[in-house]
Amino acid sequence: MSVSPAWEVQEHAGATSWFQVRLAFEDGARVDALAVVAEGRVSIEDVKAWPALSLADLTVLADWIEEPLCRACGMESYADEEPEAADEGDDPGGSRRARPAWPRGIEGRWLVAQEYRAAQEEGLDPVLAVMCATGHSRRRSLRLIAQARDAGFLTPRHARR
């Protein structure tokens, strides 16, 4: 695997950096990704793979590149931390993906609703905003949004007939 800086943009309070990441496998398969580091968070902006990645492979891409990417940009890796207790229905395989701390219960549902509404007001994808804020998968984020709706923090998605 190789990680190399692509470019950096200096801002008032800090910098945003882009890194090119390449994974090459013995069978000739390869994955090229463009990772963004801003405000201490790492995001994947673009992924190209040959042959195409399955959804399962795409979900573990972060695990494959996390440690080398964190080293390249001088951040701590989450690989040595204890995994968060699994929620019911949440990745029974015991994956150790890094997740930011997110409160559980009513406070977590209220924060999910805040993220969701803020994204809507800015014209952004609210589900993606919740995914980024919580560090959870799309499926788990949709479950959290449904729980926020059930708690009354968000309006019902649609009226039933």
C-alpha positions in Angstrom: 0.0 0.0 0.0 1.2 3.5 -0.7 0.0 6.8 0.7 1.2 10.1 -0.7 0.1 13.7 -0.1 -1.8 15.1 -3.1 -2.4 18.8 -2.0 -3.2 20.9 1.0 -5.4 24.0 1.4 -4.5 26.4 4.3 -7.5 27.9 5.9 -7.9 30.4 8.8 -8.1 27.9 11.6 -6.1 25.1 10.0 -5.6 23.1 6.8 -7.4 20.5 4.7 -5.2 17.9 3.2 -5.8 15.4 0.4 -3.9 12.1 0.1 -3.7 9.6 -2.7 -4.0 6.0 -1.4 -3.2 2.9 -3.6 -3.7 -0.7 -2.6 -2.2 -3.2 -5.1 -2.9 -6.9 -4.7 -0.9 -9.9 -5.9 -3.7 -11.0 -8.3 -3.5 -7.6 -10.2 -6.4 -6.0 -8.5 -6.0 -2.5 -7.3 -7.8 0.2 -5.4 -7.1 4.0 -5.7 -8.7 6.3 -3.2 -8.6 10.0 -2.5 -8.7 10.7 1.2 -9.4 14.1 2.9 -8.1 15.1 6.3 -9.8 18.1 7.8 -10.4 19.1 11.5 -8.8 15.8 12.7 -11.2 13.7 10.7 -10.5 11.4 7.7 -13.0 11.0 4.9 -12.9 9.1 1.6 -13.7 11.4 -1.3 -13.2 9.2 -4.3 -12.6 5.4 -4.9 -11.6 3.7 -8.1 -11.1 -0.1 -8.1 -10.3 -2.7 -10.7 -12.1 -5.0 -10.6 -15.0 -3.2 -9.0 -15.3 -3.6 -5.3 -18.3 -5.5 -3.9 -20.4 -3.6 -1.2 -18.8 -5.8 1.5 -15.3 -4.8 0.3 -16.3 -1.2 0.1 -17.4 -1.3 3.7 -14.0 -2.6 4.9 -12.0 -0.2 2.7 -11.7 2.2 5.7 -10.2 -0.7 7.8 -7.7 -1.5 5.1 -6.3 2.1 4.8 -6.9 3.5 8.3 -3.6 2.9 9.9 -1.3 3.8 7.0 -3.3 6.9 6.3 -3.3 8.0 9.9 0.5 7.6 10.0 0.9 9.6 6.8 -1.0 12.5 8.1 0.3 12.4 11.7 -2.9 11.3 13.4 -3.6 8.5 15.9 -5.1 5.4 14.6 -8.2 4.0 16.4 -7.1 0.4 15.7 -5.8 -0.1 19.3 -8.9 1.2 21.0 -11.6 -1.1 22.4 -14.6 -1.5 20.1 -17.8 0.2 21.1 -20.4 -2.2 22.5 -22.4 -3.5 19.6 -26.0 -2.4 19.3 -28.7 -5.0 18.5 -28.4 -5.8 14.8 -25.2 -3.9 14.4 -22.4 -5.8 12.7 -22.5 -9.2 14.4 -19.1 -10.0 13.1 -17.5 -7.8 15.7 -15.8 -5.3 13.3 -13.5 -2.9 15.0 -14.1 0.1 12.8 -13.3 3.5 14.4 -16.3 5.5 15.4 -16.5 8.9 17.1 -18.1 8.9 20.5 -21.9 9.3 20.1 -24.3 9.4 23.0 -26.9 6.7 23.3 -30.6 7.0 24.3 -32.7 10.1 24.1 -29.7 12.5 23.8 -28.3 10.6 20.9 -31.7 10.7 19.1 -31.9 14.4 19.7 -28.4 15.0 18.2 -29.3 12.8 15.2 -32.4 15.0 14.6 -30.2 18.1 14.9 -27.7 16.8 12.3 -30.5 15.7 10.0 -32.4 19.0 10.1 -29.1 21.1 9.7 -28.3 19.1 6.6 -31.8 19.6 5.2 -31.6 23.3 5.7 -28.2 23.4 3.9 -29.6 21.4 1.0 -27.3 18.4 1.8 -28.1 14.7 2.1 -29.4 14.4 5.7 -28.7 10.6 5.9 -25.1 11.2 4.8 -24.8 13.9 7.4 -26.0 11.5 10.1 -23.5 8.9 8.8 -20.6 11.3 9.0 -21.6 12.6 12.5 -22.1 9.2 14.1 -19.5 7.2 12.1 -22.2 4.5 11.6 -23.1 2.7 8.4 -26.0 3.9 6.2 -28.2 1.1 7.6 -27.5 1.9 11.2 -27.9 5.7 10.5 -31.3 5.1 9.0 -32.2 3.1 12.1 -31.1 6.0 14.3 -33.1 8.5 12.2 -36.2 6.3 12.6 -35.7 6.2 16.3 -35.4 10.0 16.3 -38.7 10.1 14.4 -40.3 7.7 16.9 -39.1 9.9 19.7 -40.9 12.9 18.1 -37.7 14.9 17.2 -38.4 14.6 13.4 -41.6 14.8 11.5 -43.0 11.6 10.1 -41.5 10.6 6.7 -44.9 10.2 5.0 -48.5 10.0 6.0 -50.0 6.5 5.9 -53.3 6.0 4.2 
